Amino acid sequence: MKSFEELLAIKEKMKDKVAIRQASDDTRIVVGMATCGIAAGARPVLNAFVEAVAAEGLAEKVTVTQTGCIGICQYEPVVEVYAKGEEKVTYVKMTAEKAKEVVEKHIKGGTPVAEYTIGNGTL
Amino acid sequence: MLSCECTILIYTVTSQSKERFGIMEEFSLYVLDITMNSVRAGATDIRITLTEKDGMLTFSVTDNGCGMKAEQVKNLKDPFFTTRKTRAVGLGVPFLTMLAEQTGGGVDITSRYEGEYPESHGTTITATFGMDHIDFIPLGDMVSTVTTLIQGSPDVNFTFTHETPKGKVELSTRQLRELLGGEVSLAELEILEWIRGYLIEGYAEIKTEN
């Protein structure tokens, strides 16, 4: 059974890590979570980003946040990546699998996955 | 916003592919969508209640957000009333209303606008559904809906209660935050994983069929 003691143990383990994180949020991944996004599958996309960022050990530098409707509902789920010193990258028609790839290649590797971006003519 | 919401309506009606832009096919997504309205209304306390009884599901969200004027509430169920005045609401309520009415239920909304009730503003939306009706949809992944809400708004006090004839699943983020003493955000993955596990165990105990 999940106990509150277990939760407190997690807290103790995390306190120091969190302090570092607050000082260095370099990259923001923003997932559109309005009706359009949710209907198109944004919930699993968001969760995939949260999990992949942690799995790749990037949680200290990267935050995953939610926003409302960006205005391009036909391309939902839409995800925007704001990296320090770089232009915003907008990913469209995202899936959980694509999210993992974006974390690996773009967030970690530094190269946007052009195939999934809004600028890509194949849409 | 206006074009956005018209687009999705049209896609919902005309799309050949239900995989993209289908009407939401899990009830938990309606819960997520409707509750996001409360988040966007600036609420700090949001109470989500699901009660299953005698084949009916009652879903309600009560918040202390900015509220709406009477005229806005009156027009909420009309998707084409979605002008700038009501942009915060959009298509969520029409979708919910459609599902409720298709299954023999309905939707009721009461709201107190902050401009008129500075001390006691907020909105309550209550929807009922016939769970045995052929048009009702699976409850789906309610746990992900709750963790997604907490991830997006770790400082909001969410109270989640899902009551079935077999028992109850409950979570109060205020209580969790008090335990954590404000040192660790509820949006941290490790905390979200604990919450996920806690809810999954709660649901396993009441063994919901969906």
CSV table of C-alpha atoms in Angstrom, one decimal:
chain,number,residue,atom,x,y,z
A,1,MET,CA,0.0,0.0,0.0
A,2,LYS,CA,1.3,3.5,-0.9
A,3,SER,CA,1.8,5.2,2.5
A,4,PHE,CA,2.3,8.8,3.4
A,5,GLU,CA,5.5,7.7,5.1
A,6,GLU,CA,6.7,6.7,1.6
A,7,LEU,CA,5.8,10.1,0.3
A,8,LEU,CA,7.8,11.8,3.1
A,9,ALA,CA,10.8,9.6,2.3
A,10,ILE,CA,10.6,10.8,-1.3
A,11,LYS,CA,10.5,14.3,-0.1
A,12,GLU,CA,13.7,13.9,1.9
A,13,LYS,CA,15.4,12.4,-1.0
A,14,MET,CA,14.4,15.2,-3.3
A,15,LYS,CA,14.9,18.3,-1.3
A,16,ASP,CA,18.4,19.0,-2.5
A,17,LYS,CA,17.7,18.2,-6.2
A,18,VAL,CA,14.8,20.7,-6.2
A,19,ALA,CA,17.0,23.5,-5.0
A,20,ILE,CA,19.3,23.0,-7.9
A,21,ARG,CA,16.5,22.8,-10.4
A,22,GLN,CA,14.9,26.1,-9.4
A,23,ALA,CA,18.1,27.8,-10.3
A,24,SER,CA,18.5,26.4,-13.8
A,25,ASP,CA,15.4,25.9,-15.9
A,26,ASP,CA,17.0,26.3,-19.3
A,27,THR,CA,14.4,24.7,-21.4
A,28,ARG,CA,10.6,24.8,-21.3
A,29,ILE,CA,8.4,22.2,-23.1
A,30,VAL,CA,4.8,23.6,-23.3
A,31,VAL,CA,1.9,21.3,-24.2
A,32,GLY,CA,-1.4,22.7,-25.4
A,33,MET,CA,-4.1,21.4,-23.1
A,34,ALA,CA,-7.3,23.1,-24.3
A,35,THR,CA,-10.4,21.1,-25.5
A,36,CYS,CA,-8.7,20.8,-28.9
A,37,GLY,CA,-5.5,19.4,-27.5
A,38,ILE,CA,-7.2,17.1,-25.1
A,39,ALA,CA,-9.5,15.7,-27.8
A,40,ALA,CA,-6.6,15.1,-30.1
A,41,GLY,CA,-4.5,13.2,-27.5
A,42,ALA,CA,-2.5,15.8,-25.6
A,43,ARG,CA,-2.8,13.9,-22.2
A,44,PRO,CA,-0.5,11.0,-23.2
A,45,VAL,CA,1.8,13.4,-25.0
A,46,LEU,CA,2.3,15.5,-21.9
A,47,ASN,CA,2.8,12.4,-19.7
A,48,ALA,CA,5.4,11.0,-22.2
A,49,PHE,CA,7.3,14.3,-22.0
A,50,VAL,CA,7.3,14.3,-18.2
A,51,GLU,CA,8.5,10.7,-18.1
A,52,ALA,CA,11.1,11.0,-20.9
A,53,VAL,CA,12.6,14.2,-19.4
A,54,ALA,CA,13.1,12.3,-16.1
A,55,ALA,CA,14.3,9.1,-17.8
A,56,GLU,CA,17.0,11.0,-19.7
A,57,GLY,CA,18.1,12.7,-16.5
A,58,LEU,CA,17.1,16.2,-17.7
A,59,ALA,CA,14.7,17.1,-15.0
A,60,GLU,CA,17.1,19.6,-13.5
A,61,LYS,CA,17.3,21.7,-16.6
A,62,VAL,CA,14.0,21.2,-18.3
A,63,THR,CA,10.4,21.9,-17.2
A,64,VAL,CA,7.3,20.6,-18.8
A,65,THR,CA,4.3,22.9,-18.5
A,66,GLN,CA,0.7,23.2,-19.9
A,67,THR,CA,-1.0,25.9,-21.8
A,68,GLY,CA,-4.4,26.6,-23.4
A,69,CYS,CA,-5.3,26.8,-27.0
A,70,ILE,CA,-2.5,28.1,-29.2
A,71,GLY,CA,-4.9,28.7,-32.2
A,72,ILE,CA,-3.9,25.9,-34.6
A,73,CYS,CA,-6.3,23.3,-33.4
A,74,GLN,CA,-6.1,21.3,-36.6
A,75,TYR,CA,-2.5,20.5,-35.7
A,76,GLU,CA,-3.1,19.4,-32.2
A,77,PRO,CA,-1.5,18.0,-30.1
A,78,VAL,CA,0.8,21.0,-30.3
A,79,VAL,CA,4.0,21.3,-28.3
A,80,GLU,CA,6.3,24.3,-28.1
A,81,VAL,CA,9.9,24.1,-27.1
A,82,TYR,CA,11.6,27.2,-25.7
A,83,ALA,CA,15.4,26.6,-25.2
A,84,LYS,CA,17.6,29.3,-23.9
A,85,GLY,CA,19.2,31.2,-26.7
A,86,GLU,CA,17.3,29.4,-29.4
A,87,GLU,CA,14.3,30.2,-31.5
A,88,LYS,CA,11.0,28.6,-30.4
A,89,VAL,CA,10.3,25.2,-32.1
A,90,THR,CA,6.7,24.2,-32.6
A,91,TYR,CA,5.9,20.5,-32.9
A,92,VAL,CA,2.5,19.4,-34.3
A,93,LYS,CA,0.4,16.3,-34.4
A,94,MET,CA,2.4,14.9,-31.6
A,95,THR,CA,2.2,11.4,-30.1
A,96,ALA,CA,3.8,9.8,-27.1
A,97,GLU,CA,6.3,8.1,-29.3
A,98,LYS,CA,7.2,11.3,-31.1
A,99,ALA,CA,7.6,13.0,-27.7
A,100,LYS,CA,10.2,10.4,-26.6
A,101,GLU,CA,12.1,11.0,-29.8
A,102,VAL,CA,12.0,14.8,-29.4
A,103,VAL,CA,13.3,14.5,-25.9
A,104,GLU,CA,16.2,12.3,-27.1
A,105,LYS,CA,17.1,14.2,-30.2
A,106,HIS,CA,16.2,17.8,-29.5
A,107,ILE,CA,16.1,18.4,-25.8
A,108,LYS,CA,19.1,16.1,-25.1
A,109,GLY,CA,20.8,16.1,-28.4
A,110,GLY,CA,20.3,19.7,-29.4
A,111,THR,CA,18.9,19.1,-32.9
A,112,PRO,CA,15.1,19.7,-33.5
A,113,VAL,CA,13.3,16.8,-35.2
A,114,ALA,CA,12.4,18.8,-38.3
A,115,GLU,CA,10.0,16.1,-39.5
A,116,TYR,CA,7.5,16.8,-36.7
A,117,THR,CA,7.7,20.6,-36.7
A,118,ILE,CA,5.1,23.0,-38.1
A,119,GLY,CA,7.5,24.3,-40.7
A,120,ASN,CA,7.7,20.9,-42.4
A,121,GLY,CA,5.9,21.0,-45.7
A,122,THR,CA,4.6,17.5,-45.5
A,123,LEU,CA,1.7,18.3,-43.2
B,1,MET,CA,-9.8,31.3,-30.0
B,2,LEU,CA,-13.0,31.6,-32.0
B,3,SER,CA,-11.4,30.1,-35.1
B,4,CYS,CA,-9.8,27.5,-33.0
B,5,GLU,CA,-13.0,26.2,-31.5
B,6,CYS,CA,-15.0,26.3,-34.7
B,7,THR,CA,-12.2,24.3,-36.3
B,8,ILE,CA,-12.5,21.5,-33.8
B,9,LEU,CA,-16.2,21.4,-34.0
B,10,ILE,CA,-16.1,21.0,-37.8
B,11,TYR,CA,-13.4,18.4,-37.5
B,12,THR,CA,-15.5,16.5,-35.0
B,13,VAL,CA,-18.5,16.4,-37.3
B,14,THR,CA,-16.8,15.7,-40.6
B,15,SER,CA,-13.6,13.9,-39.9
B,16,GLN,CA,-13.5,10.4,-41.5
B,17,SER,CA,-10.8,9.3,-39.0
B,18,LYS,CA,-11.9,9.0,-35.4
B,19,GLU,CA,-8.3,8.7,-34.4
B,20,ARG,CA,-7.8,12.4,-34.9
B,21,PHE,CA,-10.2,15.0,-33.6
B,22,GLY,CA,-12.8,12.5,-32.7
B,23,ILE,CA,-15.2,13.4,-30.0
B,24,MET,CA,-13.5,12.4,-26.8
B,25,GLU,CA,-14.1,8.7,-26.2
B,26,GLU,CA,-13.1,8.4,-22.6
B,27,PHE,CA,-15.0,10.0,-19.9
B,28,SER,CA,-11.9,10.9,-18.0
B,29,LEU,CA,-11.0,13.3,-20.8
B,30,TYR,CA,-14.2,15.3,-20.3
B,31,VAL,CA,-13.3,15.5,-16.6
B,32,LEU,CA,-9.8,16.9,-17.6
B,33,ASP,CA,-11.3,19.3,-20.1
B,34,ILE,CA,-14.0,20.7,-17.8
B,35,THR,CA,-11.7,21.0,-14.9
B,36,MET,CA,-9.2,23.0,-17.0
B,37,ASN,CA,-11.9,25.6,-17.2
B,38,SER,CA,-11.7,26.1,-13.5
B,39,VAL,CA,-7.9,26.2,-13.7
B,40,ARG,CA,-8.1,28.9,-16.3
B,41,ALA,CA,-10.7,30.8,-14.3
B,42,GLY,CA,-7.9,31.3,-11.7
B,43,ALA,CA,-9.4,29.0,-9.1
B,44,THR,CA,-7.3,28.0,-6.1
B,45,ASP,CA,-9.7,25.4,-4.8
B,46,ILE,CA,-11.2,22.9,-7.2
B,47,ARG,CA,-13.4,20.0,-6.0
B,48,ILE,CA,-14.0,17.2,-8.5
B,49,THR,CA,-16.7,14.7,-7.6
B,50,LEU,CA,-17.8,11.6,-9.4
B,51,THR,CA,-20.7,9.6,-7.9
B,52,GLU,CA,-22.0,6.4,-9.4
B,53,LYS,CA,-25.4,5.3,-8.1
B,54,ASP,CA,-28.3,3.3,-9.5
B,55,GLY,CA,-26.8,3.3,-13.0
B,56,MET,CA,-26.3,7.1,-13.0
B,57,LEU,CA,-23.0,8.9,-12.9
B,58,THR,CA,-23.0,12.4,-11.4
B,59,PHE,CA,-19.9,14.5,-12.2
B,60,SER,CA,-19.4,17.8,-10.7
B,61,VAL,CA,-16.7,20.4,-10.5
B,62,THR,CA,-16.9,23.3,-8.0
B,63,ASP,CA,-14.3,26.1,-8.0
B,64,ASN,CA,-13.6,29.5,-6.5
B,65,GLY,CA,-12.5,30.9,-9.8
B,66,CYS,CA,-13.6,34.2,-11.3
B,67,GLY,CA,-17.1,33.0,-12.2
B,68,MET,CA,-19.3,34.1,-15.0
B,69,LYS,CA,-22.1,36.6,-15.5
B,70,ALA,CA,-25.7,35.2,-15.8
B,71,GLU,CA,-25.8,35.9,-19.5
B,72,GLN,CA,-22.6,34.0,-20.1
B,73,VAL,CA,-23.9,31.0,-18.2
B,74,LYS,CA,-27.1,31.0,-20.2
B,75,ASN,CA,-25.2,30.8,-23.5
B,76,LEU,CA,-22.6,28.3,-22.4
B,77,LYS,CA,-24.2,25.3,-24.1
B,78,ASP,CA,-24.3,27.0,-27.5
B,79,PRO,CA,-21.0,26.3,-29.2
B,80,PHE,CA,-21.5,29.2,-31.6
B,81,PHE,CA,-21.8,31.7,-28.8
B,82,THR,CA,-18.1,31.3,-28.4
B,83,THR,CA,-17.0,34.9,-29.0
B,84,ARG,CA,-14.3,36.7,-27.1
B,85,LYS,CA,-16.7,37.3,-24.3
B,86,THR,CA,-16.9,33.6,-23.5
B,87,ARG,CA,-13.6,32.4,-24.8
B,88,ALA,CA,-12.6,30.8,-21.5
B,89,VAL,CA,-15.3,28.2,-21.9
B,90,GLY,CA,-15.3,27.1,-25.5
B,91,LEU,CA,-16.5,23.8,-26.7
B,92,GLY,CA,-16.0,21.8,-23.5
B,93,VAL,CA,-19.4,22.4,-22.1
B,94,PRO,CA,-21.3,21.7,-25.4
B,95,PHE,CA,-19.4,18.4,-25.7
B,96,LEU,CA,-20.3,17.5,-22.1
B,97,THR,CA,-23.9,18.5,-22.6
B,98,MET,CA,-24.2,16.4,-25.7
B,99,LEU,CA,-22.9,13.3,-24.0
B,100,ALA,CA,-25.1,13.9,-20.9
B,101,GLU,CA,-28.3,14.5,-22.9
B,102,GLN,CA,-27.6,11.5,-25.2
B,103,THR,CA,-27.4,9.2,-22.2
B,104,GLY,CA,-30.5,10.5,-20.5
B,105,GLY,CA,-28.9,13.0,-18.2
B,106,GLY,CA,-28.2,16.7,-18.3
B,107,VAL,CA,-25.9,19.5,-17.3
B,108,ASP,CA,-26.5,22.3,-14.7
B,109,ILE,CA,-24.3,25.3,-14.2
B,110,THR,CA,-24.4,27.9,-11.5
B,111,SER,CA,-21.9,30.7,-11.2
B,112,ARG,CA,-21.2,33.8,-9.2
B,113,TYR,CA,-19.2,36.4,-11.0
B,114,GLU,CA,-16.4,38.0,-9.0
B,115,GLY,CA,-17.5,41.4,-10.1
B,116,GLU,CA,-20.8,40.9,-8.3
B,117,TYR,CA,-19.7,38.5,-5.5
B,118,PRO,CA,-16.1,39.6,-4.6
B,119,GLU,CA,-16.1,37.4,-1.5
B,120,SER,CA,-17.8,34.3,-2.7
B,121,HIS,CA,-17.3,33.9,-6.5
B,122,GLY,CA,-16.9,30.7,-8.4
B,123,THR,CA,-18.7,28.1,-10.6
B,124,THR,CA,-20.3,24.8,-10.1
B,125,ILE,CA,-21.0,22.5,-13.0
B,126,THR,CA,-22.9,19.3,-12.4
B,127,ALA,CA,-23.6,16.7,-15.1
B,128,THR,CA,-25.5,13.5,-15.0
B,129,PHE,CA,-25.1,10.5,-17.3
B,130,GLY,CA,-26.9,7.2,-17.7
B,131,MET,CA,-24.0,4.8,-17.3
B,132,ASP,CA,-25.9,1.8,-18.8
B,133,HIS,CA,-27.0,3.8,-21.9
B,134,ILE,CA,-25.5,2.6,-25.2
B,135,ASP,CA,-24.1,6.0,-25.9
B,136,PHE,CA,-22.2,6.2,-22.7
B,137,ILE,CA,-18.4,5.8,-23.0
B,138,PRO,CA,-15.8,4.1,-20.9
B,139,LEU,CA,-14.6,6.0,-17.8
B,140,GLY,CA,-11.1,5.6,-19.1
B,141,ASP,CA,-7.9,6.6,-17.3
B,142,MET,CA,-9.2,8.7,-14.5
B,143,VAL,CA,-5.8,8.4,-12.7
B,144,SER,CA,-4.0,10.1,-15.6
B,145,THR,CA,-6.6,12.9,-15.6
B,146,VAL,CA,-5.9,13.6,-11.9
B,147,THR,CA,-2.1,13.5,-12.3
B,148,THR,CA,-2.2,15.6,-15.4
B,149,LEU,CA,-4.2,18.3,-13.5
B,150,ILE,CA,-1.7,18.2,-10.6
B,151,GLN,CA,1.3,18.4,-13.0
B,152,GLY,CA,-0.2,21.5,-14.6
B,153,SER,CA,-1.3,23.2,-11.4
B,154,PRO,CA,0.7,21.9,-8.5
B,155,ASP,CA,-0.3,24.8,-6.3
B,156,VAL,CA,-4.1,24.5,-6.7
B,157,ASN,CA,-6.0,22.6,-4.0
B,158,PHE,CA,-7.7,19.8,-5.9
B,159,THR,CA,-10.1,17.6,-4.0
B,160,PHE,CA,-10.9,14.5,-6.0
B,161,THR,CA,-13.6,12.0,-4.9
B,162,HIS,CA,-14.9,9.1,-6.9
B,163,GLU,CA,-17.6,7.2,-5.1
B,164,THR,CA,-19.0,3.9,-6.4
B,165,PRO,CA,-21.4,1.4,-4.7
B,166,LYS,CA,-18.2,-0.6,-3.9
B,167,GLY,CA,-16.3,2.2,-2.2
B,168,LYS,CA,-14.5,5.5,-2.7
B,169,VAL,CA,-11.3,6.9,-4.1
B,170,GLU,CA,-10.2,10.2,-2.6
B,171,LEU,CA,-7.3,12.6,-2.9
B,172,SER,CA,-6.7,16.0,-1.4
B,173,THR,CA,-3.7,17.9,-2.8
B,174,ARG,CA,-3.8,20.3,0.0
B,175,GLN,CA,-3.2,17.4,2.4
B,176,LEU,CA,-0.3,16.2,0.3
B,177,ARG,CA,1.2,19.7,0.1
B,178,GLU,CA,1.0,20.0,3.9
B,179,LEU,CA,2.8,16.7,4.3
B,180,LEU,CA,5.5,17.9,1.9
B,181,GLY,CA,5.9,21.1,3.9
B,182,GLY,CA,6.1,23.3,0.8
B,183,GLU,CA,9.7,22.1,0.1
B,184,VAL,CA,8.9,19.9,-2.9
B,185,SER,CA,6.4,20.7,-5.7
B,186,LEU,CA,3.6,18.2,-6.4
B,187,ALA,CA,4.7,18.5,-10.1
B,188,GLU,CA,7.9,16.6,-9.4
B,189,LEU,CA,7.8,13.3,-11.3
B,190,GLU,CA,8.6,11.3,-8.2
B,191,ILE,CA,5.7,12.8,-6.3
B,192,LEU,CA,3.4,12.4,-9.4
B,193,GLU,CA,4.4,8.7,-9.5
B,194,TRP,CA,3.5,8.3,-5.9
B,195,ILE,CA,0.1,10.0,-6.5
B,196,ARG,CA,-0.4,7.7,-9.5
B,197,GLY,CA,0.4,4.6,-7.5
B,198,TYR,CA,-1.8,5.8,-4.6
B,199,LEU,CA,-4.8,6.3,-6.9
B,200,ILE,CA,-4.3,3.1,-8.8
B,201,GLU,CA,-4.3,1.2,-5.5
B,202,GLY,CA,-7.4,3.0,-4.5
B,203,TYR,CA,-9.2,2.0,-7.7
B,204,ALA,CA,-8.0,-1.6,-7.4
B,205,GLU,CA,-9.7,-1.7,-4.0
B,206,ILE,CA,-13.1,-0.6,-5.3
B,207,LYS,CA,-12.6,-2.6,-8.6
B,208,THR,CA,-14.4,-0.4,-10.9
B,209,GLU,CA,-15.6,-2.2,-14.0
B,210,ASN,CA,-14.4,0.4,-16.5
